[in-house]
C-alpha cells in the first residue's frame, strides 16, 4: 500500500478487500495486531487521489467494522465515518455510491458513532438523493426506505427505547425538519424523462375513456369470466 505505483496499490486493495470479505474474522483471531495495522493503512487510502482506490478502501474497511466482527477496530470507526462524510462530496459517482451503501451498513449495524451523528447522515443522504446518477439516488432513497420501514432499526437502540411506536414518534420528529427537502426530491424522481415518455409511446385509443371492464381489478374480471 505504500508503493507509489498506482497499479500495485490497486492490486493490493483488491487482495485486501477479498481477504476481509472472505476470511476477515479468521484473520482477526489469528493476527489481530497485524490486521489492525493493515486496516489503519486502508482507512488512510480512503483519501487517495485515485478513484478506484478510494472506492475499494471504503469497501474493505466496511468489511472490517461490519456487524458480527468481534474486532479491536473501534478506534478506526470514527476515522472511517469522518472520511465517509468527506467523501460524500466526492466528484465520482462510483465513490458516492459506495459511500451511500457504507452509511446503510453502519445504520443497520446500529453503529453508536453514527447514532451520535445521525442528523448529519440524513443531510448526506439528501445530498446524494439530489445527484443525477440514478444508482446514487436509488441508494439514498433506500436509506430512507429502510429507516422508515423499521423505525427502531434491528439490532440497535437508536432512540433508547424498545417500544416501536415511541421509536417511530422520535423518528418522525427527527425527520420532520427535512421533509421540505426530501419530498421535492421524491417528486422529481417520479417524473418521466423525455426518453422514458418516448419509450412508453401513445396508445391508439388514448382519447377514448376506459370502460368499467377495463378499469376493474384483475381478480374481478377473472371471477366474472368463471
PDB file of C-alpha atoms in Angstrom:
ATOM      1  CA  UNK A   1       0.000   0.000   0.000  1.00  0.00           C
ATOM      2  CA  UNK A   2       2.981   2.310   0.478  1.00  0.00           C
ATOM      3  CA  UNK A   3       4.197   1.707  -3.083  1.00  0.00           C
ATOM      4  CA  UNK A   4       3.803   4.871  -5.211  1.00  0.00           C
ATOM      5  CA  UNK A   5       2.837   2.743  -8.223  1.00  0.00           C
ATOM      6  CA  UNK A   6      -0.944   3.025  -8.555  1.00  0.00           C
ATOM      7  CA  UNK A   7      -1.234  -0.320 -10.345  1.00  0.00           C
ATOM      8  CA  UNK A   8       0.416  -2.073  -7.400  1.00  0.00           C
ATOM      9  CA  UNK A   9      -1.777  -0.182  -4.928  1.00  0.00           C
ATOM     10  CA  UNK A  10      -4.848  -1.150  -6.938  1.00  0.00           C
ATOM     11  CA  UNK A  11      -3.885  -4.833  -6.964  1.00  0.00           C
ATOM     12  CA  UNK A  12      -3.129  -4.728  -3.246  1.00  0.00           C
ATOM     13  CA  UNK A  13      -6.508  -3.196  -2.460  1.00  0.00           C
ATOM     14  CA  UNK A  14      -8.252  -5.936  -4.445  1.00  0.00           C
ATOM     15  CA  UNK A  15      -6.469  -8.561  -2.326  1.00  0.00           C
ATOM     16  CA  UNK A  16      -7.246  -6.771   0.946  1.00  0.00           C
ATOM     17  CA  UNK A  17     -10.914  -6.319   0.034  1.00  0.00           C
ATOM     18  CA  UNK A  18     -11.226 -10.020  -0.854  1.00  0.00           C
ATOM     19  CA  UNK A  19      -9.455 -11.116   2.335  1.00  0.00           C
ATOM     20  CA  UNK A  20     -11.711  -9.033   4.558  1.00  0.00           C
ATOM     21  CA  UNK A  21     -14.836 -10.263   2.782  1.00  0.00           C
ATOM     22  CA  UNK A  22     -13.926 -13.959   2.742  1.00  0.00           C
ATOM     23  CA  UNK A  23     -11.888 -14.569   5.895  1.00  0.00           C
ATOM     24  CA  UNK A  24     -11.648 -11.324   7.872  1.00  0.00           C
ATOM     25  CA  UNK A  25     -12.916 -12.838  11.123  1.00  0.00           C
ATOM     26  CA  UNK A  26     -10.467 -15.745  10.970  1.00  0.00           C
ATOM     27  CA  UNK A  27      -7.547 -13.417  10.222  1.00  0.00           C
ATOM     28  CA  UNK A  28      -8.540 -11.190  13.114  1.00  0.00           C
ATOM     29  CA  UNK A  29      -8.478 -14.073  15.570  1.00  0.00           C
ATOM     30  CA  UNK A  30      -5.097 -15.307  14.348  1.00  0.00           C
ATOM     31  CA  UNK A  31      -3.335 -11.989  13.660  1.00  0.00           C
ATOM     32  CA  UNK A  32      -5.192  -9.136  15.419  1.00  0.00           C
ATOM     33  CA  UNK A  33      -2.311  -6.663  15.666  1.00  0.00           C
ATOM     34  CA  UNK A  34      -1.143  -7.143  12.089  1.00  0.00           C
ATOM     35  CA  UNK A  35      -4.670  -6.818  10.756  1.00  0.00           C
ATOM     36  CA  UNK A  36      -5.309  -3.674  12.749  1.00  0.00           C
ATOM     37  CA  UNK A  37      -2.152  -2.082  11.317  1.00  0.00           C
ATOM     38  CA  UNK A  38      -3.240  -3.079   7.827  1.00  0.00           C
ATOM     39  CA  UNK A  39      -6.707  -1.612   8.216  1.00  0.00           C
ATOM     40  CA  UNK A  40      -5.260   1.633   9.543  1.00  0.00           C
ATOM     41  CA  UNK A  41      -3.393   1.961   6.255  1.00  0.00           C
ATOM     42  CA  UNK A  42      -6.553   1.140   4.314  1.00  0.00           C
ATOM     43  CA  UNK A  43      -8.508   3.841   6.152  1.00  0.00           C
ATOM     44  CA  UNK A  44      -5.835   6.316   5.095  1.00  0.00           C
ATOM     45  CA  UNK A  45      -6.240   5.165   1.479  1.00  0.00           C
ATOM     46  CA  UNK A  46      -9.805   6.496   1.556  1.00  0.00           C
ATOM     47  CA  UNK A  47      -8.118   9.869   0.965  1.00  0.00           C
ATOM     48  CA  UNK A  48      -6.279   8.645  -2.145  1.00  0.00           C
ATOM     49  CA  UNK A  49      -6.327  10.743  -5.307  1.00  0.00           C
ATOM     50  CA  UNK A  50      -7.220   7.600  -7.242  1.00  0.00           C
ATOM     51  CA  UNK A  51     -10.955   6.970  -7.623  1.00  0.00           C
ATOM     52  CA  UNK A  52     -10.690   3.181  -7.721  1.00  0.00           C
ATOM     53  CA  UNK A  53      -8.534   3.016  -4.589  1.00  0.00           C
ATOM     54  CA  UNK A  54     -10.937   5.262  -2.652  1.00  0.00           C
ATOM     55  CA  UNK A  55     -13.797   3.028  -3.754  1.00  0.00           C
ATOM     56  CA  UNK A  56     -12.107  -0.214  -2.675  1.00  0.00           C
ATOM     57  CA  UNK A  57     -10.823   1.252   0.596  1.00  0.00           C
ATOM     58  CA  UNK A  58     -14.386   2.106   1.670  1.00  0.00           C
ATOM     59  CA  UNK A  59     -15.482  -1.457   0.960  1.00  0.00           C
ATOM     60  CA  UNK A  60     -12.526  -3.113   2.714  1.00  0.00           C
ATOM     61  CA  UNK A  61     -12.882  -1.068   5.901  1.00  0.00           C
ATOM     62  CA  UNK A  62     -16.619  -1.635   5.888  1.00  0.00           C
ATOM     63  CA  UNK A  63     -15.994  -5.373   5.963  1.00  0.00           C
ATOM     64  CA  UNK A  64     -13.647  -4.972   8.936  1.00  0.00           C
ATOM     65  CA  UNK A  65     -16.015  -2.988  11.134  1.00  0.00           C
ATOM     66  CA  UNK A  66     -19.230  -4.621   9.947  1.00  0.00           C
ATOM     67  CA  UNK A  67     -21.788  -6.362  12.167  1.00  0.00           C
ATOM     68  CA  UNK A  68     -20.675  -9.582  13.811  1.00  0.00           C
ATOM     69  CA  UNK A  69     -16.987  -8.743  13.513  1.00  0.00           C
ATOM     70  CA  UNK A  70     -15.519  -9.048  17.055  1.00  0.00           C
ATOM     71  CA  UNK A  71     -12.742  -6.635  16.272  1.00  0.00           C
ATOM     72  CA  UNK A  72     -10.495  -4.118  18.028  1.00  0.00           C
ATOM     73  CA  UNK A  73     -11.285  -1.642  15.247  1.00  0.00           C
ATOM     74  CA  UNK A  74     -13.398   0.660  17.404  1.00  0.00           C
ATOM     75  CA  UNK A  75     -10.766   3.353  17.112  1.00  0.00           C
ATOM     76  CA  UNK A  76     -10.954   3.146  13.326  1.00  0.00           C
ATOM     77  CA  UNK A  77     -14.711   3.542  13.151  1.00  0.00           C
ATOM     78  CA  UNK A  78     -14.717   7.257  13.939  1.00  0.00           C
ATOM     79  CA  UNK A  79     -11.947   7.915  11.406  1.00  0.00           C
ATOM     80  CA  UNK A  80     -13.790   5.789   8.845  1.00  0.00           C
ATOM     81  CA  UNK A  81     -17.015   7.687   9.487  1.00  0.00           C
ATOM     82  CA  UNK A  82     -15.273  11.041   9.229  1.00  0.00           C
ATOM     83  CA  UNK A  83     -13.761  10.024   5.889  1.00  0.00           C
ATOM     84  CA  UNK A  84     -17.220   8.974   4.661  1.00  0.00           C
ATOM     85  CA  UNK A  85     -18.613  12.428   5.431  1.00  0.00           C
ATOM     86  CA  UNK A  86     -15.746  13.971   3.447  1.00  0.00           C
ATOM     87  CA  UNK A  87     -16.177  11.553   0.537  1.00  0.00           C
ATOM     88  CA  UNK A  88     -19.894  12.360   0.385  1.00  0.00           C
ATOM     89  CA  UNK A  89     -18.736  15.424  -1.586  1.00  0.00           C
ATOM     90  CA  UNK A  90     -16.637  13.331  -3.975  1.00  0.00           C
ATOM     91  CA  UNK A  91     -16.958  14.016  -7.695  1.00  0.00           C
ATOM     92  CA  UNK A  92     -17.036  10.312  -8.592  1.00  0.00           C
ATOM     93  CA  UNK A  93     -20.488   8.657  -8.774  1.00  0.00           C
ATOM     94  CA  UNK A  94     -18.788   5.319  -8.126  1.00  0.00           C
ATOM     95  CA  UNK A  95     -17.333   6.576  -4.851  1.00  0.00           C
ATOM     96  CA  UNK A  96     -20.600   8.287  -3.880  1.00  0.00           C
ATOM     97  CA  UNK A  97     -22.471   5.029  -4.406  1.00  0.00           C
ATOM     98  CA  UNK A  98     -20.059   3.175  -2.135  1.00  0.00           C
ATOM     99  CA  UNK A  99     -20.384   5.948   0.466  1.00  0.00           C
ATOM    100  CA  UNK A 100     -24.163   5.600   0.441  1.00  0.00           C
ATOM    101  CA  UNK A 101     -24.113   1.830   0.931  1.00  0.00           C
ATOM    102  CA  UNK A 102     -21.488   2.229   3.674  1.00  0.00           C
ATOM    103  CA  UNK A 103     -23.838   4.504   5.630  1.00  0.00           C
ATOM    104  CA  UNK A 104     -26.655   1.999   5.175  1.00  0.00           C
ATOM    105  CA  UNK A 105     -24.424  -0.795   6.511  1.00  0.00           C
ATOM    106  CA  UNK A 106     -23.484   1.275   9.569  1.00  0.00           C
ATOM    107  CA  UNK A 107     -27.142   2.157  10.073  1.00  0.00           C
ATOM    108  CA  UNK A 108     -28.263  -1.465  10.012  1.00  0.00           C
ATOM    109  CA  UNK A 109     -25.402  -2.499  12.304  1.00  0.00           C
ATOM    110  CA  UNK A 110     -26.525   0.057  14.902  1.00  0.00           C
ATOM    111  CA  UNK A 111     -23.221   1.954  14.942  1.00  0.00           C
ATOM    112  CA  UNK A 112     -23.038   4.080  18.093  1.00  0.00           C
ATOM    113  CA  UNK A 113     -20.835   6.621  16.292  1.00  0.00           C
ATOM    114  CA  UNK A 114     -23.389   7.026  13.515  1.00  0.00           C
ATOM    115  CA  UNK A 115     -26.141   7.322  16.085  1.00  0.00           C
ATOM    116  CA  UNK A 116     -24.449  10.395  17.526  1.00  0.00           C
ATOM    117  CA  UNK A 117     -24.191  11.969  14.061  1.00  0.00           C
ATOM    118  CA  UNK A 118     -27.451  10.708  12.665  1.00  0.00           C
ATOM    119  CA  UNK A 119     -28.755  14.096  11.549  1.00  0.00           C
ATOM    120  CA  UNK A 120     -25.506  14.671   9.657  1.00  0.00           C
ATOM    121  CA  UNK A 121     -26.116  11.317   7.980  1.00  0.00           C
ATOM    122  CA  UNK A 122     -29.607  12.417   6.919  1.00  0.00           C
ATOM    123  CA  UNK A 123     -28.105  15.543   5.355  1.00  0.00           C
ATOM    124  CA  UNK A 124     -25.594  13.406   3.456  1.00  0.00           C
ATOM    125  CA  UNK A 125     -28.362  11.170   2.115  1.00  0.00           C
ATOM    126  CA  UNK A 126     -30.388  14.188   0.997  1.00  0.00           C
ATOM    127  CA  UNK A 127     -27.281  15.399  -0.805  1.00  0.00           C
ATOM    128  CA  UNK A 128     -26.840  12.038  -2.537  1.00  0.00           C
ATOM    129  CA  UNK A 129     -30.540  11.974  -3.468  1.00  0.00           C
ATOM    130  CA  UNK A 130     -30.046  15.246  -5.332  1.00  0.00           C
ATOM    131  CA  UNK A 131     -27.401  13.768  -7.646  1.00  0.00           C
ATOM    132  CA  UNK A 132     -28.012  12.940 -11.305  1.00  0.00           C
ATOM    133  CA  UNK A 133     -26.653   9.390 -11.134  1.00  0.00           C
ATOM    134  CA  UNK A 134     -29.621   7.006 -10.825  1.00  0.00           C
ATOM    135  CA  UNK A 135     -27.756   4.397  -8.781  1.00  0.00           C
ATOM    136  CA  UNK A 136     -26.637   7.004  -6.250  1.00  0.00           C
ATOM    137  CA  UNK A 137     -30.184   8.364  -5.957  1.00  0.00           C
ATOM    138  CA  UNK A 138     -31.596   4.852  -5.529  1.00  0.00           C
ATOM    139  CA  UNK A 139     -29.114   4.161  -2.729  1.00  0.00           C
ATOM    140  CA  UNK A 140     -30.090   7.363  -0.920  1.00  0.00           C
ATOM    141  CA  UNK A 141     -33.798   6.549  -1.124  1.00  0.00           C
ATOM    142  CA  UNK A 142     -33.065   3.009   0.048  1.00  0.00           C
ATOM    143  CA  UNK A 143     -31.575   4.514   3.219  1.00  0.00           C
ATOM    144  CA  UNK A 144     -34.804   6.387   3.928  1.00  0.00           C
ATOM    145  CA  UNK A 145     -36.941   3.374   2.997  1.00  0.00           C
ATOM    146  CA  UNK A 146     -35.150   1.126   5.463  1.00  0.00           C
ATOM    147  CA  UNK A 147     -35.254   3.807   8.119  1.00  0.00           C
ATOM    148  CA  UNK A 148     -38.992   4.368   7.769  1.00  0.00           C
ATOM    149  CA  UNK A 149     -39.758   0.679   7.397  1.00  0.00           C
ATOM    150  CA  UNK A 150     -38.019  -0.418  10.569  1.00  0.00           C
ATOM    151  CA  UNK A 151     -38.449   2.654  12.766  1.00  0.00           C
ATOM    152  CA  UNK A 152     -36.200   1.450  15.554  1.00  0.00           C
ATOM    153  CA  UNK A 153     -33.774  -0.438  13.344  1.00  0.00           C
ATOM    154  CA  UNK A 154     -32.978  -4.092  14.120  1.00  0.00           C
ATOM    155  CA  UNK A 155     -30.082  -4.727  16.488  1.00  0.00           C
ATOM    156  CA  UNK A 156     -29.932  -1.088  17.512  1.00  0.00           C
ATOM    157  CA  UNK A 157     -31.074   1.255  20.255  1.00  0.00           C
ATOM    158  CA  UNK A 158     -31.329   4.382  18.093  1.00  0.00           C
ATOM    159  CA  UNK A 159     -33.936   6.083  20.203  1.00  0.00           C
ATOM    160  CA  UNK A 160     -33.176   4.497  23.589  1.00  0.00           C
ATOM    161  CA  UNK A 161     -36.458   2.603  23.605  1.00  0.00           C
ATOM    162  CA  UNK A 162     -37.775  -0.779  22.617  1.00  0.00           C
ATOM    163  CA  UNK A 163     -41.280   0.462  22.092  1.00  0.00           C
ATOM    164  CA  UNK A 164     -41.763   0.661  18.327  1.00  0.00           C
ATOM    165  CA  UNK A 165     -44.450   3.311  18.480  1.00  0.00           C
ATOM    166  CA  UNK A 166     -42.262   5.557  20.636  1.00  0.00           C
ATOM    167  CA  UNK A 167     -39.292   4.978  18.340  1.00  0.00           C
ATOM    168  CA  UNK A 168     -41.344   5.858  15.282  1.00  0.00           C
ATOM    169  CA  UNK A 169     -42.551   9.009  17.003  1.00  0.00           C
ATOM    170  CA  UNK A 170     -38.968  10.023  17.713  1.00  0.00           C
ATOM    171  CA  UNK A 171     -38.066   9.208  14.115  1.00  0.00           C
ATOM    172  CA  UNK A 172     -40.902  11.345  12.760  1.00  0.00           C
ATOM    173  CA  UNK A 173     -39.788  14.222  14.979  1.00  0.00           C
ATOM    174  CA  UNK A 174     -36.223  13.883  13.748  1.00  0.00           C
ATOM    175  CA  UNK A 175     -37.155  13.687  10.051  1.00  0.00           C
ATOM    176  CA  UNK A 176     -39.772  16.442  10.231  1.00  0.00           C
ATOM    177  CA  UNK A 177     -37.426  19.387   9.552  1.00  0.00           C
ATOM    178  CA  UNK A 178     -36.021  17.600   6.488  1.00  0.00           C
ATOM    179  CA  UNK A 179     -39.292  16.727   4.757  1.00  0.00           C
ATOM    180  CA  UNK A 180     -39.241  20.044   2.895  1.00  0.00           C
ATOM    181  CA  UNK A 181     -36.027  18.831   1.246  1.00  0.00           C
ATOM    182  CA  UNK A 182     -36.914  15.159   0.900  1.00  0.00           C
ATOM    183  CA  UNK A 183     -40.394  15.477  -0.654  1.00  0.00           C
ATOM    184  CA  UNK A 184     -39.295  17.540  -3.710  1.00  0.00           C
ATOM    185  CA  UNK A 185     -36.534  15.007  -4.380  1.00  0.00           C
ATOM    186  CA  UNK A 186     -39.052  12.177  -4.250  1.00  0.00           C
ATOM    187  CA  UNK A 187     -41.405  14.029  -6.594  1.00  0.00           C
ATOM    188  CA  UNK A 188     -38.577  14.776  -9.013  1.00  0.00           C
ATOM    189  CA  UNK A 189     -37.783  11.069  -9.227  1.00  0.00           C
ATOM    190  CA  UNK A 190     -41.396  10.296 -10.161  1.00  0.00           C
ATOM    191  CA  UNK A 191     -41.294  12.473 -13.272  1.00  0.00           C
ATOM    192  CA  UNK A 192     -40.739  10.647 -16.570  1.00  0.00           C
ATOM    193  CA  UNK A 193     -37.871  11.860 -18.731  1.00  0.00           C
ATOM    194  CA  UNK A 194     -38.437  12.602 -22.437  1.00  0.00           C
ATOM    195  CA  UNK A 195     -36.748   9.301 -23.297  1.00  0.00           C
ATOM    196  CA  UNK A 196     -38.999   7.367 -20.912  1.00  0.00           C
ATOM    197  CA  UNK A 197     -42.103   9.041 -22.322  1.00  0.00           C
ATOM    198  CA  UNK A 198     -40.969   8.134 -25.834  1.00  0.00           C
ATOM    199  CA  UNK A 199     -40.468   4.516 -24.765  1.00  0.00           C
ATOM    200  CA  UNK A 200     -43.963   4.409 -23.306  1.00  0.00           C
ATOM    201  CA  UNK A 201     -45.438   5.591 -26.580  1.00  0.00           C
ATOM    202  CA  UNK A 202     -49.054   6.578 -27.001  1.00  0.00           C
ATOM    203  CA  UNK A 203     -51.937   4.149 -27.065  1.00  0.00           C
ATOM    204  CA  UNK A 204     -54.058   4.263 -30.202  1.00  0.00           C
ATOM    205  CA  UNK A 205     -57.252   4.715 -28.197  1.00  0.00           C
ATOM    206  CA  UNK A 206     -55.815   7.051 -25.559  1.00  0.00           C
ATOM    207  CA  UNK A 207     -58.530   9.603 -26.391  1.00  0.00           C
ATOM    208  CA  UNK A 208     -61.299   7.063 -25.614  1.00  0.00           C
ATOM    209  CA  UNK A 209     -62.451   6.822 -21.957  1.00  0.00           C
ATOM    210  CA  UNK A 210     -61.792   3.497 -20.240  1.00  0.00           C
ATOM    211  CA  UNK A 211     -64.750   1.181 -19.761  1.00  0.00           C
ATOM    212  CA  UNK A 212     -65.759  -0.266 -16.404  1.00  0.00           C
ATOM    213  CA  UNK A 213     -64.425  -3.654 -17.535  1.00  0.00           C
ATOM    214  CA  UNK A 214     -61.020  -2.178 -18.367  1.00  0.00           C
ATOM    215  CA  UNK A 215     -60.546  -0.483 -15.016  1.00  0.00           C
ATOM    216  CA  UNK A 216     -61.911  -3.378 -12.945  1.00  0.00           C
ATOM    217  CA  UNK A 217     -59.292  -5.181 -10.829  1.00  0.00           C
ATOM    218  CA  UNK A 218     -57.824  -8.256 -12.499  1.00  0.00           C
ATOM    219  CA  UNK A 219     -59.295 -10.660  -9.966  1.00  0.00           C
ATOM    220  CA  UNK A 220     -62.736  -9.112 -10.548  1.00  0.00           C
ATOM    221  CA  UNK A 221     -62.519  -9.713 -14.304  1.00  0.00           C
ATOM    222  CA  UNK A 222     -61.422 -13.277 -13.703  1.00  0.00           C
ATOM    223  CA  UNK A 223     -64.340 -14.001 -11.347  1.00  0.00           C
ATOM    224  CA  UNK A 224     -66.826 -12.682 -13.889  1.00  0.00           C
ATOM    225  CA  UNK A 225     -65.413 -14.965 -16.528  1.00  0.00           C
ATOM    226  CA  UNK A 226     -65.904 -18.123 -14.420  1.00  0.00           C
TER     227      UNK A 226
END
